[in-house]
Amino acid sequence: MYMQPRSQSTVSQDHEHVELKVFLAFQFAGAIGLLAVLVTALFAPKVYRHFTWLNFCITWLIYCISYTLLAFSGQQTRPEPPVYPLCLAQACLIYAAPVLVAMSTFSLVLQLWFTLCNALRPPKEATRYNLLRNAFLLLAPYFMWLGFIVAMLVIGTRNPQKVQRAGGLVYCTIKLSEPGNVTAIFVAAILLVMVGLDVYIGTVLYKNWRALRGSDHPGAIPFSLIVRVAIFSFICVVGIGCAFVFLSNISFVAGNTMIALMPLIAFLVFGTQRDILNIWMFWRR
């Protein structure tokens, strides 16, 4: 009695299904965690977060939905290709989603910088400039996101034969180099600027720490701010690596794993703060 050797196509299908399970597990874990954090921040009376922080969580949820659209539709692993409208919709979303989260993270870092500036030079009163600034921080990510969706929609409708499910069955893409290259370059540029701003914020904090601790607003710059700046920098570096996945010859498995891990990393960074954990661990009260 002996076992028949498995065909190459069977081994390939098994490999694709394993990759898909890992990809979806990371995406869903990050999405569930971020949703729990967002609900806690919105409804827990003892937890307060700035709107840019809340917007950051929302954009990462959109990111997760974009990459798991085929799973929700039930067309992830069937032998037939996904229907064209659905495949095109997901292709547009996955090229625009990195732009959305890069811009929302940049808005969060900008707000960090504005908070530091206000602590060093407290404004006498709210101005129209502050309203415009807040509008930019909130809306700029969505304007850029919609712009990329429209651009990808035009490319996809002009090249319908290029809109296909990618290797590993994970999501639909446009089998052209331009969409991925444009997304990668834009995201990398935003994140490189953000890294520079992170370093500048850290330098200003270091030089003015004693003055800030002795000012009339010592609580405005908690020690955790320094830690968050360091974490932001780390996330930015990882994000730049993810952006260049589109430009390199890295394997689909490694690239997709990096893409799927980002929401989980965002959850672990922002969902493990003490006030949120205290709400969740209610049995310790």
mmCIF file of C-alpha atoms in Angstrom, residues 1-276:
data_model
loop_
_atom_site.group_PDB
_atom_site.id
_atom_site.type_symbol
_atom_site.label_atom_id
_atom_site.label_comp_id
_atom_site.label_asym_id
_atom_site.label_seq_id
_atom_site.Cartn_x
_atom_site.Cartn_y
_atom_site.Cartn_z
ATOM 1 C CA MET A 1 0.000 0.000 0.000
ATOM 2 C CA TYR A 2 1.424 3.404 -0.914
ATOM 3 C CA MET A 3 0.412 7.044 -1.160
ATOM 4 C CA GLN A 4 0.042 8.566 -4.578
ATOM 5 C CA PRO A 5 2.307 11.559 -5.155
ATOM 6 C CA ARG A 6 0.349 14.798 -5.153
ATOM 7 C CA SER A 7 0.207 16.733 -8.388
ATOM 8 C CA GLN A 8 1.975 20.064 -8.721
ATOM 9 C CA SER A 9 -1.365 21.851 -9.109
ATOM 10 C CA THR A 10 -2.670 20.347 -5.843
ATOM 11 C CA VAL A 11 0.449 21.447 -3.952
ATOM 12 C CA SER A 12 0.127 24.912 -5.466
ATOM 13 C CA GLN A 13 -3.522 25.167 -4.415
ATOM 14 C CA ASP A 14 -2.692 24.081 -0.858
ATOM 15 C CA HIS A 15 0.053 26.691 -0.714
ATOM 16 C CA GLU A 16 -2.358 29.370 -1.917
ATOM 17 C CA HIS A 17 -4.934 28.398 0.703
ATOM 18 C CA VAL A 18 -2.355 28.516 3.511
ATOM 19 C CA GLU A 19 -1.204 31.937 2.368
ATOM 20 C CA LEU A 20 -4.813 33.094 2.182
ATOM 21 C CA LYS A 21 -5.609 31.864 5.701
ATOM 22 C CA VAL A 22 -2.581 33.682 7.138
ATOM 23 C CA PHE A 23 -3.473 36.852 5.241
ATOM 24 C CA LEU A 24 -7.113 36.852 6.367
ATOM 25 C CA ALA A 25 -6.206 35.934 9.968
ATOM 26 C CA PHE A 26 -3.946 38.982 10.295
ATOM 27 C CA GLN A 27 -6.444 41.271 8.556
ATOM 28 C CA PHE A 28 -9.419 40.171 10.661
ATOM 29 C CA ALA A 29 -7.408 40.225 13.901
ATOM 30 C CA GLY A 30 -6.318 43.794 13.208
ATOM 31 C CA ALA A 31 -9.825 44.860 12.165
ATOM 32 C CA ILE A 32 -11.525 43.367 15.232
ATOM 33 C CA GLY A 33 -8.944 44.915 17.538
ATOM 34 C CA LEU A 34 -9.197 48.349 15.930
ATOM 35 C CA LEU A 35 -13.004 48.221 16.013
ATOM 36 C CA ALA A 36 -12.906 47.377 19.719
ATOM 37 C CA VAL A 37 -10.491 50.261 20.355
ATOM 38 C CA LEU A 38 -12.622 52.688 18.336
ATOM 39 C CA VAL A 39 -15.859 51.715 20.118
ATOM 40 C CA THR A 40 -14.122 52.015 23.492
ATOM 41 C CA ALA A 41 -12.748 55.477 22.683
ATOM 42 C CA LEU A 42 -16.140 56.679 21.422
ATOM 43 C CA PHE A 43 -18.334 55.432 24.261
ATOM 44 C CA ALA A 44 -16.152 55.030 27.363
ATOM 45 C CA PRO A 45 -16.514 58.236 29.445
ATOM 46 C CA LYS A 46 -13.000 57.935 30.884
ATOM 47 C CA VAL A 47 -11.255 57.631 27.515
ATOM 48 C CA TYR A 48 -10.650 60.742 25.398
ATOM 49 C CA ARG A 49 -8.917 60.817 22.040
ATOM 50 C CA HIS A 50 -8.405 63.566 19.483
ATOM 51 C CA PHE A 51 -10.425 63.275 16.264
ATOM 52 C CA THR A 52 -7.244 62.553 14.274
ATOM 53 C CA TRP A 53 -6.679 59.491 16.473
ATOM 54 C CA LEU A 54 -10.240 58.293 15.894
ATOM 55 C CA ASN A 55 -9.884 58.974 12.177
ATOM 56 C CA PHE A 56 -6.677 56.935 12.156
ATOM 57 C CA CYS A 57 -8.578 53.891 13.476
ATOM 58 C CA ILE A 58 -11.421 54.394 10.984
ATOM 59 C CA THR A 59 -9.055 54.539 8.015
ATOM 60 C CA TRP A 60 -7.324 51.343 9.065
ATOM 61 C CA LEU A 61 -10.720 49.643 9.281
ATOM 62 C CA ILE A 62 -11.404 50.797 5.708
ATOM 63 C CA TYR A 63 -7.994 49.366 4.792
ATOM 64 C CA CYS A 64 -8.966 45.958 6.232
ATOM 65 C CA ILE A 65 -12.341 45.939 4.468
ATOM 66 C CA SER A 66 -10.646 46.816 1.170
ATOM 67 C CA TYR A 67 -8.313 43.829 1.333
ATOM 68 C CA THR A 68 -10.985 41.343 2.497
ATOM 69 C CA LEU A 69 -13.784 42.284 0.086
ATOM 70 C CA LEU A 70 -13.551 38.962 -1.759
ATOM 71 C CA ALA A 71 -13.903 37.055 1.515
ATOM 72 C CA PHE A 72 -17.093 38.922 2.396
ATOM 73 C CA SER A 73 -18.506 38.260 -1.079
ATOM 74 C CA GLY A 74 -17.825 34.520 -0.976
ATOM 75 C CA GLN A 75 -15.775 34.670 -4.175
ATOM 76 C CA GLN A 76 -12.333 34.291 -2.604
ATOM 77 C CA THR A 77 -11.460 30.692 -3.480
ATOM 78 C CA ARG A 78 -13.956 29.575 -6.094
ATOM 79 C CA PRO A 79 -12.417 28.274 -9.349
ATOM 80 C CA GLU A 80 -14.160 30.902 -11.456
ATOM 81 C CA PRO A 81 -12.764 34.430 -11.411
ATOM 82 C CA PRO A 82 -14.678 36.954 -9.291
ATOM 83 C CA VAL A 83 -17.302 38.957 -11.147
ATOM 84 C CA TYR A 84 -15.745 41.920 -12.921
ATOM 85 C CA PRO A 85 -17.513 44.778 -11.033
ATOM 86 C CA LEU A 86 -16.492 43.322 -7.666
ATOM 87 C CA CYS A 87 -12.926 42.633 -8.791
ATOM 88 C CA LEU A 88 -12.593 46.138 -10.207
ATOM 89 C CA ALA A 89 -13.993 47.665 -7.015
ATOM 90 C CA GLN A 90 -11.497 45.806 -4.855
ATOM 91 C CA ALA A 91 -8.603 46.602 -7.170
ATOM 92 C CA CYS A 92 -9.432 50.315 -6.914
ATOM 93 C CA LEU A 93 -9.730 50.095 -3.131
ATOM 94 C CA ILE A 94 -6.480 48.231 -2.486
ATOM 95 C CA TYR A 95 -4.445 50.741 -4.482
ATOM 96 C CA ALA A 96 -6.131 53.643 -2.681
ATOM 97 C CA ALA A 97 -6.133 52.156 0.857
ATOM 98 C CA PRO A 98 -2.367 52.615 1.500
ATOM 99 C CA VAL A 99 -2.757 56.270 0.496
ATOM 100 C CA LEU A 100 -5.650 56.666 2.953
ATOM 101 C CA VAL A 101 -3.796 55.219 5.951
ATOM 102 C CA ALA A 102 -0.553 57.009 5.084
ATOM 103 C CA MET A 103 -2.393 60.344 5.016
ATOM 104 C CA SER A 104 -4.328 59.644 8.237
ATOM 105 C CA THR A 105 -1.105 58.663 10.008
ATOM 106 C CA PHE A 106 0.545 61.823 8.686
ATOM 107 C CA SER A 107 -2.409 63.843 10.035
ATOM 108 C CA LEU A 108 -1.921 62.208 13.425
ATOM 109 C CA VAL A 109 1.768 63.128 13.470
ATOM 110 C CA LEU A 110 0.947 66.685 12.367
ATOM 111 C CA GLN A 111 -1.521 66.971 15.241
ATOM 112 C CA LEU A 112 1.229 65.776 17.556
ATOM 113 C CA TRP A 113 3.403 68.616 16.265
ATOM 114 C CA PHE A 114 0.613 71.183 16.697
ATOM 115 C CA THR A 115 0.060 69.998 20.280
ATOM 116 C CA LEU A 116 3.750 70.487 20.983
ATOM 117 C CA CYS A 117 3.703 73.970 19.437
ATOM 118 C CA ASN A 118 0.692 74.943 21.560
ATOM 119 C CA ALA A 119 2.471 73.726 24.688
ATOM 120 C CA LEU A 120 5.541 75.816 23.848
ATOM 121 C CA ARG A 121 3.536 78.884 22.745
ATOM 122 C CA PRO A 122 -0.049 78.551 24.020
ATOM 123 C CA PRO A 123 -2.479 80.386 21.683
ATOM 124 C CA LYS A 124 -4.585 83.116 23.263
ATOM 125 C CA GLU A 125 -7.769 82.036 21.493
ATOM 126 C CA ALA A 126 -9.073 79.813 18.718
ATOM 127 C CA THR A 127 -8.617 81.251 15.269
ATOM 128 C CA ARG A 128 -9.956 80.607 11.790
ATOM 129 C CA TYR A 129 -6.572 79.094 11.010
ATOM 130 C CA ASN A 130 -7.229 76.395 13.605
ATOM 131 C CA LEU A 131 -10.544 75.519 11.971
ATOM 132 C CA LEU A 132 -8.940 75.249 8.539
ATOM 133 C CA ARG A 133 -6.111 73.190 9.988
ATOM 134 C CA ASN A 134 -8.534 70.764 11.631
ATOM 135 C CA ALA A 135 -10.538 70.486 8.415
ATOM 136 C CA PHE A 136 -7.361 69.612 6.525
ATOM 137 C CA LEU A 137 -6.317 67.004 9.105
ATOM 138 C CA LEU A 138 -9.717 65.342 8.928
ATOM 139 C CA LEU A 139 -10.593 65.561 5.225
ATOM 140 C CA ALA A 140 -7.263 65.437 3.341
ATOM 141 C CA PRO A 141 -6.891 61.637 3.703
ATOM 142 C CA TYR A 142 -10.330 61.056 2.181
ATOM 143 C CA PHE A 143 -9.821 63.483 -0.699
ATOM 144 C CA MET A 144 -6.582 61.744 -1.650
ATOM 145 C CA TRP A 145 -8.230 58.344 -1.211
ATOM 146 C CA LEU A 146 -11.127 59.254 -3.494
ATOM 147 C CA GLY A 147 -8.694 60.709 -6.038
ATOM 148 C CA PHE A 148 -6.783 57.435 -6.229
ATOM 149 C CA ILE A 149 -10.000 55.408 -6.445
ATOM 150 C CA VAL A 150 -11.170 57.469 -9.426
ATOM 151 C CA ALA A 151 -7.756 57.193 -11.117
ATOM 152 C CA MET A 152 -7.669 53.399 -10.658
ATOM 153 C CA LEU A 153 -11.270 53.128 -11.832
ATOM 154 C CA VAL A 154 -10.333 54.851 -15.085
ATOM 155 C CA ILE A 155 -7.323 52.560 -15.581
ATOM 156 C CA GLY A 156 -9.360 49.448 -14.759
ATOM 157 C CA THR A 157 -12.250 50.289 -17.076
ATOM 158 C CA ARG A 158 -9.840 50.986 -19.922
ATOM 159 C CA ASN A 159 -8.030 47.673 -19.328
ATOM 160 C CA PRO A 160 -10.735 45.228 -18.146
ATOM 161 C CA GLN A 161 -8.679 42.194 -19.167
ATOM 162 C CA LYS A 162 -5.974 43.265 -16.702
ATOM 163 C CA VAL A 163 -8.314 43.261 -13.688
ATOM 164 C CA GLN A 164 -7.646 39.835 -12.159
ATOM 165 C CA ARG A 165 -7.402 37.969 -8.888
ATOM 166 C CA ALA A 166 -3.783 38.015 -7.746
ATOM 167 C CA GLY A 167 -1.650 34.991 -6.971
ATOM 168 C CA GLY A 168 -2.506 33.459 -3.607
ATOM 169 C CA LEU A 169 -6.203 34.258 -4.162
ATOM 170 C CA VAL A 170 -5.906 37.112 -1.681
ATOM 171 C CA TYR A 171 -7.346 40.064 -3.623
ATOM 172 C CA CYS A 172 -7.934 41.532 -7.071
ATOM 173 C CA THR A 173 -5.365 43.768 -8.746
ATOM 174 C CA ILE A 174 -4.788 45.526 -12.042
ATOM 175 C CA LYS A 175 -2.059 43.602 -13.853
ATOM 176 C CA LEU A 176 -0.186 46.726 -14.890
ATOM 177 C CA SER A 177 2.917 48.214 -13.317
ATOM 178 C CA GLU A 178 1.697 51.821 -13.229
ATOM 179 C CA PRO A 179 -0.991 51.563 -10.479
ATOM 180 C CA GLY A 180 1.313 49.865 -7.987
ATOM 181 C CA ASN A 181 4.245 52.128 -8.813
ATOM 182 C CA VAL A 182 2.223 55.324 -8.388
ATOM 183 C CA THR A 183 0.764 54.145 -5.078
ATOM 184 C CA ALA A 184 4.151 53.031 -3.764
ATOM 185 C CA ILE A 185 5.927 56.261 -4.701
ATOM 186 C CA PHE A 186 3.190 58.466 -3.218
ATOM 187 C CA VAL A 187 3.001 56.489 0.038
ATOM 188 C CA ALA A 188 6.782 56.337 0.373
ATOM 189 C CA ALA A 189 7.049 60.120 -0.145
ATOM 190 C CA ILE A 190 4.408 60.806 2.541
ATOM 191 C CA LEU A 191 6.025 58.421 5.004
ATOM 192 C CA LEU A 192 9.534 59.777 4.404
ATOM 193 C CA VAL A 193 8.267 63.284 5.193
ATOM 194 C CA MET A 194 6.597 61.834 8.283
ATOM 195 C CA VAL A 195 9.811 60.209 9.461
ATOM 196 C CA GLY A 196 11.573 63.564 9.122
ATOM 197 C CA LEU A 197 8.810 65.241 11.137
ATOM 198 C CA ASP A 198 9.033 62.515 13.789
ATOM 199 C CA VAL A 199 12.763 63.123 14.165
ATOM 200 C CA TYR A 200 12.185 66.885 14.373
ATOM 201 C CA ILE A 201 9.489 66.435 17.030
ATOM 202 C CA GLY A 202 11.819 64.230 19.046
ATOM 203 C CA THR A 203 14.599 66.832 18.792
ATOM 204 C CA VAL A 204 12.303 69.670 19.917
ATOM 205 C CA LEU A 205 11.023 67.574 22.813
ATOM 206 C CA TYR A 206 14.552 66.773 23.920
ATOM 207 C CA LYS A 207 15.670 70.403 23.798
ATOM 208 C CA ASN A 208 12.586 71.784 25.534
ATOM 209 C CA TRP A 209 11.707 69.004 27.954
ATOM 210 C CA ARG A 210 12.652 70.880 31.130
ATOM 211 C CA ALA A 211 10.811 73.995 30.022
ATOM 212 C CA LEU A 212 7.740 71.960 29.143
ATOM 213 C CA ARG A 213 7.726 70.133 32.484
ATOM 214 C CA GLY A 214 7.941 73.431 34.298
ATOM 215 C CA SER A 215 5.375 75.260 32.200
ATOM 216 C CA ASP A 216 1.747 75.996 32.976
ATOM 217 C CA HIS A 217 0.752 73.035 30.770
ATOM 218 C CA PRO A 218 2.917 70.134 31.984
ATOM 219 C CA GLY A 219 0.231 67.538 31.282
ATOM 220 C CA ALA A 220 0.025 68.556 27.637
ATOM 221 C CA ILE A 221 3.297 66.716 26.902
ATOM 222 C CA PRO A 222 3.260 63.421 28.834
ATOM 223 C CA PHE A 223 6.218 61.094 28.764
ATOM 224 C CA SER A 224 4.193 58.680 26.652
ATOM 225 C CA LEU A 225 4.404 61.248 23.850
ATOM 226 C CA ILE A 226 8.106 60.505 23.438
ATOM 227 C CA VAL A 227 7.362 56.797 23.291
ATOM 228 C CA ARG A 228 4.676 57.369 20.674
ATOM 229 C CA VAL A 229 7.074 59.423 18.551
ATOM 230 C CA ALA A 230 9.489 56.483 18.573
ATOM 231 C CA ILE A 231 6.680 54.071 17.705
ATOM 232 C CA PHE A 232 5.502 56.363 14.924
ATOM 233 C CA SER A 233 8.990 56.329 13.462
ATOM 234 C CA PHE A 234 9.102 52.546 13.566
ATOM 235 C CA ILE A 235 5.697 52.260 11.882
ATOM 236 C CA CYS A 236 6.778 54.719 9.212
ATOM 237 C CA VAL A 237 9.882 52.686 8.391
ATOM 238 C CA VAL A 238 7.806 49.496 8.185
ATOM 239 C CA GLY A 239 5.250 51.329 6.074
ATOM 240 C CA ILE A 240 7.912 52.470 3.625
ATOM 241 C CA GLY A 241 8.993 48.856 3.298
ATOM 242 C CA CYS A 242 5.399 47.867 2.538
ATOM 243 C CA ALA A 243 5.158 50.591 -0.076
ATOM 244 C CA PHE A 244 8.194 49.305 -1.918
ATOM 245 C CA VAL A 245 6.750 45.796 -1.973
ATOM 246 C CA PHE A 246 4.897 47.025 -5.062
ATOM 247 C CA LEU A 247 8.169 48.067 -6.693
ATOM 248 C CA SER A 248 10.375 45.105 -5.816
ATOM 249 C CA ASN A 249 10.521 41.461 -6.819
ATOM 250 C CA ILE A 250 9.728 40.262 -3.303
ATOM 251 C CA SER A 251 7.554 37.148 -3.162
ATOM 252 C CA PHE A 252 3.794 37.461 -2.910
ATOM 253 C CA VAL A 253 3.853 35.603 0.419
ATOM 254 C CA ALA A 254 6.263 38.009 2.126
ATOM 255 C CA GLY A 255 4.643 41.067 0.582
ATOM 256 C CA ASN A 256 1.112 40.023 1.489
ATOM 257 C CA THR A 257 2.180 39.152 5.032
ATOM 258 C CA MET A 258 3.628 42.640 5.471
ATOM 259 C CA ILE A 259 0.444 44.195 4.078
ATOM 260 C CA ALA A 260 -1.772 42.108 6.388
ATOM 261 C CA LEU A 261 0.337 42.772 9.491
ATOM 262 C CA MET A 262 0.014 46.570 9.369
ATOM 263 C CA PRO A 263 -3.532 46.806 10.852
ATOM 264 C CA LEU A 264 -2.525 44.409 13.627
ATOM 265 C CA ILE A 265 0.534 46.543 14.397
ATOM 266 C CA ALA A 266 -1.681 49.647 14.494
ATOM 267 C CA PHE A 267 -3.980 47.914 16.967
ATOM 268 C CA LEU A 268 -1.126 46.746 19.208
ATOM 269 C CA VAL A 269 0.354 50.252 19.303
ATOM 270 C CA PHE A 270 -2.840 52.206 19.962
ATOM 271 C CA GLY A 271 -5.048 49.619 21.601
ATOM 272 C CA THR A 272 -2.737 48.711 24.465
ATOM 273 C CA GLN A 273 -2.745 52.078 26.220
ATOM 274 C CA ARG A 274 -3.464 51.966 29.926
ATOM 275 C CA ASP A 275 -6.815 53.763 29.991
ATOM 276 C CA ILE A 276 -8.239 51.492 27.280
#
